[in-house]
Coordinates of C-alpha atoms in Angstrom, one line a residue:
X1 CA 42.4 -61.0 169.7
X2 CA 41.0 -57.6 170.7
X3 CA 37.5 -58.7 169.6
X4 CA 37.8 -61.8 171.8
X5 CA 39.1 -59.8 174.8
X6 CA 36.2 -57.4 174.3
X7 CA 33.6 -60.3 174.3
X8 CA 35.2 -61.9 177.4
X9 CA 35.1 -58.6 179.2
X10 CA 31.5 -57.9 178.3
X11 CA 30.3 -61.5 179.1
X12 CA 32.1 -62.4 182.3
X13 CA 29.6 -65.0 183.5
X14 CA 29.4 -66.7 180.2
X15 CA 33.2 -66.8 180.0
X16 CA 33.5 -68.5 183.4
X17 CA 30.9 -71.1 182.4
X18 CA 32.7 -72.0 179.1
X19 CA 35.9 -72.2 181.1
X20 CA 34.5 -74.5 183.7
X21 CA 32.9 -76.8 180.9
X22 CA 36.2 -76.9 179.0
X23 CA 38.3 -77.6 182.1
X24 CA 36.0 -80.4 183.0
X25 CA 36.3 -82.1 179.6
X26 CA 40.2 -81.6 179.7
X27 CA 40.3 -83.2 183.3
X28 CA 38.2 -86.2 182.1
X29 CA 40.4 -86.7 179.0
X30 CA 43.6 -86.5 181.1
X31 CA 42.3 -88.9 183.7
X32 CA 41.7 -91.7 181.1
X33 CA 44.8 -90.8 179.2
X34 CA 47.2 -91.0 182.2
X35 CA 45.7 -93.5 184.5
X36 CA 43.5 -95.9 182.6
X37 CA 43.3 -97.3 179.2
X38 CA 40.8 -100.1 180.1
X39 CA 38.1 -100.5 182.6
X40 CA 39.5 -101.5 186.0
X41 CA 38.2 -104.3 188.3
X42 CA 39.8 -102.7 191.3
X43 CA 37.5 -101.0 193.9
X44 CA 40.1 -98.5 194.9
X45 CA 40.6 -97.4 191.3
X46 CA 36.8 -96.8 191.0
X47 CA 36.8 -95.0 194.4
X48 CA 39.6 -92.7 193.2
X49 CA 37.8 -92.2 189.9
X50 CA 34.6 -91.3 191.8
X51 CA 36.5 -88.7 193.8
X52 CA 38.1 -87.2 190.7
X53 CA 34.8 -87.3 188.8
X54 CA 33.1 -85.5 191.7
X55 CA 35.4 -82.5 191.2
X56 CA 34.6 -82.5 187.5
X57 CA 30.8 -82.6 188.2
X58 CA 31.3 -79.8 190.8
X59 CA 32.8 -77.8 188.0
X60 CA 30.0 -78.6 185.7
X61 CA 27.5 -77.7 188.4
X62 CA 29.4 -74.4 188.8
X63 CA 29.1 -73.9 185.1
X64 CA 25.4 -74.5 185.4
X65 CA 25.0 -71.9 188.1
X66 CA 27.0 -69.4 186.1
X67 CA 24.7 -70.1 183.1
X68 CA 21.6 -69.6 185.2
X69 CA 23.0 -66.4 186.5
X70 CA 23.9 -65.3 183.0
X71 CA 20.4 -65.9 181.8
X72 CA 18.9 -64.0 184.7
X73 CA 21.3 -61.1 183.8
X74 CA 20.2 -61.2 180.3
X75 CA 16.5 -61.2 181.2
X76 CA 17.1 -58.3 183.5
X77 CA 19.0 -56.4 180.8
X78 CA 16.2 -57.0 178.3
X79 CA 13.6 -55.8 180.8
X80 CA 15.7 -52.7 181.5
X81 CA 16.0 -52.0 177.8
X82 CA 12.3 -52.4 177.4
X83 CA 11.8 -50.0 180.3
X84 CA 14.2 -47.5 178.8
X85 CA 12.6 -47.9 175.4
X86 CA 9.1 -47.4 176.8
X87 CA 10.4 -44.3 178.7
X88 CA 12.1 -43.0 175.6
X89 CA 8.9 -43.6 173.5
X90 CA 6.9 -41.8 176.2
X91 CA 9.2 -38.9 176.2
X92 CA 9.2 -38.6 172.5
X93 CA 5.4 -38.8 172.4
X94 CA 5.3 -36.0 175.1
X95 CA 7.7 -33.9 172.9
X96 CA 5.6 -34.5 169.8
X97 CA 2.4 -33.4 171.6
X98 CA 4.1 -30.3 173.0
X99 CA 5.4 -29.4 169.5
X100 CA 1.9 -30.1 168.0
X101 CA 0.1 -27.9 170.6
X102 CA 2.7 -25.1 170.1
X103 CA 2.4 -25.1 166.4
X104 CA -1.3 -24.9 166.3
X105 CA -1.3 -22.1 168.8
X106 CA 1.2 -20.2 166.6
X107 CA -1.0 -21.1 163.6
X108 CA -4.1 -19.7 165.3
X109 CA -2.0 -16.5 166.1
X110 CA -1.0 -16.2 162.4
X111 CA -4.7 -16.6 161.4
X112 CA -5.7 -13.7 163.7
X113 CA -2.9 -11.6 162.2
X114 CA -4.4 -12.2 158.7
X115 CA -7.9 -11.3 160.0
X116 CA -6.5 -8.1 161.4
X117 CA -5.9 -6.7 157.9
X118 CA -9.1 -4.9 157.0
X119 CA -10.4 -1.8 155.2
X120 CA -13.8 -0.3 154.8
X121 CA -14.7 -2.9 152.2
X122 CA -12.6 -6.0 152.7
X123 CA -10.6 -7.9 155.2
X124 CA -8.4 -10.9 155.6
X125 CA -7.3 -12.7 152.5
X126 CA -9.3 -10.4 150.3
X127 CA -7.4 -7.4 151.8
X128 CA -4.2 -9.1 151.0
X129 CA -5.2 -9.4 147.4
X130 CA -5.7 -5.6 147.3
X131 CA -2.2 -5.1 148.9
X132 CA -0.6 -7.6 146.5
X133 CA -2.1 -6.1 143.4
X134 CA -1.2 -2.5 144.5
X135 CA 2.3 -3.5 145.4
X136 CA 2.8 -4.9 141.9
X137 CA 1.3 -1.8 140.4
X138 CA 3.8 0.4 142.5
X139 CA 6.7 -1.8 141.2
X140 CA 5.6 -1.2 137.6
X141 CA 5.0 2.6 138.2
X142 CA 8.4 2.9 139.8
X143 CA 10.1 1.2 136.9
X144 CA 8.2 3.3 134.3
X145 CA 8.7 6.6 136.1
X146 CA 12.4 5.9 136.5
X147 CA 12.6 5.0 132.8
X148 CA 11.2 8.4 131.9
X149 CA 13.4 10.2 134.2
X150 CA 16.5 8.3 132.9
X151 CA 15.2 8.8 129.3
X152 CA 15.3 5.1 128.5
X153 CA 14.1 5.0 124.8
X154 CA 13.4 2.2 122.4
X155 CA 10.8 0.4 124.6
X156 CA 7.3 0.0 123.4
X157 CA 4.8 2.1 125.5
X158 CA 7.0 5.0 126.4
X159 CA 5.4 7.5 124.1
X160 CA 2.0 6.8 125.5
X161 CA 3.1 7.0 129.1
X162 CA 5.2 10.2 128.4
X163 CA 2.2 11.9 126.8
X164 CA 0.0 11.0 129.8
X165 CA 2.5 12.3 132.4
X166 CA 3.3 15.5 130.3
X167 CA -0.4 16.4 130.0
X168 CA -1.0 16.0 133.6
X169 CA 2.1 18.0 134.5
X170 CA 1.3 20.9 132.2
X171 CA -2.4 21.0 133.2
X172 CA -1.8 21.1 137.0
X173 CA -1.4 24.6 138.4
X174 CA 0.4 23.3 141.4
X175 CA 3.3 22.1 139.2
X176 CA 4.3 25.6 138.0
X177 CA 7.2 25.8 140.5
X178 CA 8.8 22.5 139.4
X179 CA 10.2 21.3 136.1
X180 CA 9.2 18.0 134.4
X181 CA 12.0 15.9 136.0
X182 CA 11.2 17.3 139.4
X183 CA 7.6 16.3 138.9
X184 CA 8.6 12.7 138.1
X185 CA 11.0 12.7 141.2
X186 CA 8.2 13.8 143.4
X187 CA 6.8 10.3 143.0
X188 CA 10.1 8.4 143.1
X189 CA 12.2 10.1 145.7
X190 CA 9.5 10.8 148.4
X191 CA 7.9 7.4 148.4
X192 CA 4.7 8.6 146.8
X193 CA 4.3 6.0 144.2
X194 CA 0.7 5.3 145.2
X195 CA -0.1 9.0 144.1
X196 CA 0.7 7.9 140.6
X197 CA -1.9 5.1 140.4
X198 CA -4.0 7.1 137.9
X199 CA -1.1 6.7 135.4
X200 CA -0.9 2.9 135.8
X201 CA -2.7 1.8 132.6
X202 CA -0.4 3.9 130.5
X203 CA 2.7 2.9 132.5
X204 CA 2.1 -0.8 132.4
X205 CA 3.2 -1.6 128.9
X206 CA 6.3 0.5 129.2
X207 CA 7.2 -1.0 132.5
X208 CA 6.7 -4.6 131.3
X209 CA 9.1 -4.0 128.4
X210 CA 11.6 -2.3 130.7
X211 CA 11.6 -5.2 133.2
X212 CA 12.0 -7.9 130.6
X213 CA 15.4 -6.2 129.7
X214 CA 16.6 -6.1 133.3
X215 CA 18.8 -8.6 135.1
X216 CA 17.6 -10.3 138.3
X217 CA 19.9 -8.1 140.3
X218 CA 18.2 -4.9 138.9
X219 CA 14.7 -6.4 139.6
X220 CA 15.8 -7.2 143.1
X221 CA 16.8 -3.5 143.6
X222 CA 13.5 -2.2 142.3
X223 CA 11.4 -4.7 144.4
X224 CA 13.4 -3.7 147.5
X225 CA 12.7 -0.1 147.0
X226 CA 9.0 -0.7 146.6
X227 CA 8.9 -3.2 149.5
X228 CA 10.4 -0.6 151.7
X229 CA 7.9 2.1 150.6
X230 CA 5.0 -0.3 151.3
X231 CA 6.5 -1.1 154.7
X232 CA 7.0 2.5 155.6
X233 CA 3.3 3.2 154.8
X234 CA 1.8 0.1 156.4
X235 CA 4.6 -1.4 158.7
X236 CA 2.2 -1.2 161.7
X237 CA 0.3 -4.1 160.1
X238 CA 2.9 -6.0 158.2
X239 CA 5.5 -5.8 160.9
X240 CA 3.5 -8.0 163.3
X241 CA 2.4 -10.3 160.5
X242 CA 5.9 -10.9 159.2
X243 CA 7.3 -11.4 162.7
X244 CA 4.6 -13.9 163.6
X245 CA 5.5 -15.9 160.5
X246 CA 9.2 -15.8 161.2
X247 CA 8.8 -17.1 164.8
X248 CA 6.4 -19.7 163.7
X249 CA 8.8 -21.0 161.1
X250 CA 11.8 -20.6 163.4
X251 CA 10.3 -22.6 166.2
X252 CA 9.0 -25.2 163.8
X253 CA 12.4 -25.7 162.3
X254 CA 13.6 -27.4 165.6
X255 CA 10.6 -29.8 165.6
X256 CA 11.1 -33.6 164.8
X257 CA 8.3 -33.6 162.3
X258 CA 9.0 -30.1 160.9
X259 CA 8.4 -31.0 157.3
X260 CA 4.8 -32.0 157.9
X261 CA 4.2 -28.8 159.9
X262 CA 5.8 -26.8 157.0
X263 CA 3.3 -28.4 154.6
X264 CA 0.4 -27.5 156.9
X265 CA 1.5 -23.9 157.2
X266 CA 2.1 -23.5 153.5
X267 CA -1.4 -24.7 152.8
X268 CA -2.8 -21.7 154.8
X269 CA -1.0 -19.1 152.7
X270 CA -3.1 -17.4 150.0
X271 CA -1.9 -16.3 146.7
X272 CA -1.2 -12.7 147.5
X273 CA 0.2 -13.5 151.0
X274 CA 3.0 -15.3 149.2
X275 CA 3.5 -12.3 146.9
X276 CA 3.8 -10.0 149.9
X277 CA 6.2 -12.4 151.7
X278 CA 8.4 -12.4 148.6
X279 CA 8.5 -8.6 148.7
X280 CA 9.3 -8.8 152.4
X281 CA 12.1 -11.3 151.7
X282 CA 13.9 -8.8 149.4
X283 CA 13.2 -5.7 151.6
X284 CA 15.5 -3.9 153.9
X285 CA 13.6 -5.5 156.8
X286 CA 14.8 -9.0 155.7
X287 CA 18.0 -10.9 156.7
X288 CA 19.9 -13.9 155.5
X289 CA 18.3 -15.8 158.4
X290 CA 14.8 -15.0 157.0
X291 CA 15.7 -16.0 153.5
X292 CA 17.2 -19.2 154.5
X293 CA 14.3 -20.1 156.8
X294 CA 11.9 -19.3 153.8
X295 CA 14.0 -21.5 151.7
X296 CA 14.1 -24.5 154.2
X297 CA 10.3 -24.3 154.5
X298 CA 9.9 -24.1 150.7
X299 CA 7.7 -21.2 151.4
X300 CA 7.2 -20.1 147.8
X301 CA 6.4 -23.7 146.6
X302 CA 2.9 -22.7 145.5
X303 CA 3.4 -19.1 144.4
X304 CA 1.5 -18.0 141.3
X305 CA 3.9 -17.7 138.5
X306 CA 1.8 -15.0 136.8
X307 CA 2.6 -12.8 139.9
X308 CA 6.3 -12.9 139.4
X309 CA 7.3 -14.4 135.9
X310 CA 6.4 -11.1 134.1
X311 CA 9.5 -9.5 135.6
X312 CA 11.9 -11.5 133.4
X313 CA 12.2 -12.2 129.7
X314 CA 12.1 -16.0 129.9
X315 CA 12.8 -16.4 126.3
X316 CA 16.3 -15.4 127.1
X317 CA 16.6 -17.7 130.0
X318 CA 15.3 -21.0 128.9
X319 CA 15.2 -23.7 131.5
X320 CA 14.5 -21.3 134.4
X321 CA 11.2 -21.5 136.2
X322 CA 9.5 -19.5 139.0
X323 CA 11.5 -21.5 141.7
X324 CA 14.8 -20.8 140.1
X325 CA 13.9 -17.2 139.6
X326 CA 13.0 -16.8 143.3
X327 CA 16.1 -18.6 144.4
X328 CA 18.3 -16.2 142.3
X329 CA 16.2 -13.2 143.5
X330 CA 16.7 -14.0 147.1
X331 CA 20.4 -15.0 146.5
X332 CA 20.3 -18.2 148.6

């Protein structure tokens, strides 16, 4: 009953038309049922029937007028809907053009930020390679130096690294006023990891074995410390670069075709940019909003496994892959 009332309310003209037709049929049936069973030979009867039938045809004509009006209303509604749809399509196309223009302007700004990274010998993507490799070196050096300081034994490579550090400590006149642990802490506590690069070859094996015994939480902590050290040294470059990427992704997240734009942006990122962005994600400069945005964009979709998988003993964590590791590392 509610559906019928709803239909009658929304189709007033058509309702009146049906009513007029039904009423005309009822009147015709009643006339023959009440007044005549057979055809009459009386002129007055035919005259009365003509008058009665005229009222019926009047109702039918009224029904026809209502039907014509209903058709006109339907055509007008369809035309209005087509106009509204055309306007909506034009509006959506305008929004898509604006989003596309904004995205490629931001993409161009991002490319200029990449090109701003330069040194005496390299620039752009090649310079990011230098930063990425050096940052991984800093991480391994930090882990190895901390392992010596905390006397973590039983790991292959410790003796070689310890011998190298001890020889350099003993043979340097400037170290006479500090003991062995103070010498190690001078690299760890003051953010001078880069000063220990000459020890990297000896530290690498020891660091690899230490890191394979660590939990993801411990690796996160070490990466965070190193990321902060790098940012303190070169934040004047990386700060603008990271913010540009954040705002590009943040604005793109509101676009109708954001998935396609995310793919385009990811295709622009080089191997070592992804590595530096991972360090940024675990640094003190990062926030949950940054991590969730990176996850939504699937930013690390193409990260090189060799750059990060060495941090974990994967034989003990079968079934994990680089994506799972990064998700656990970021905690989102």
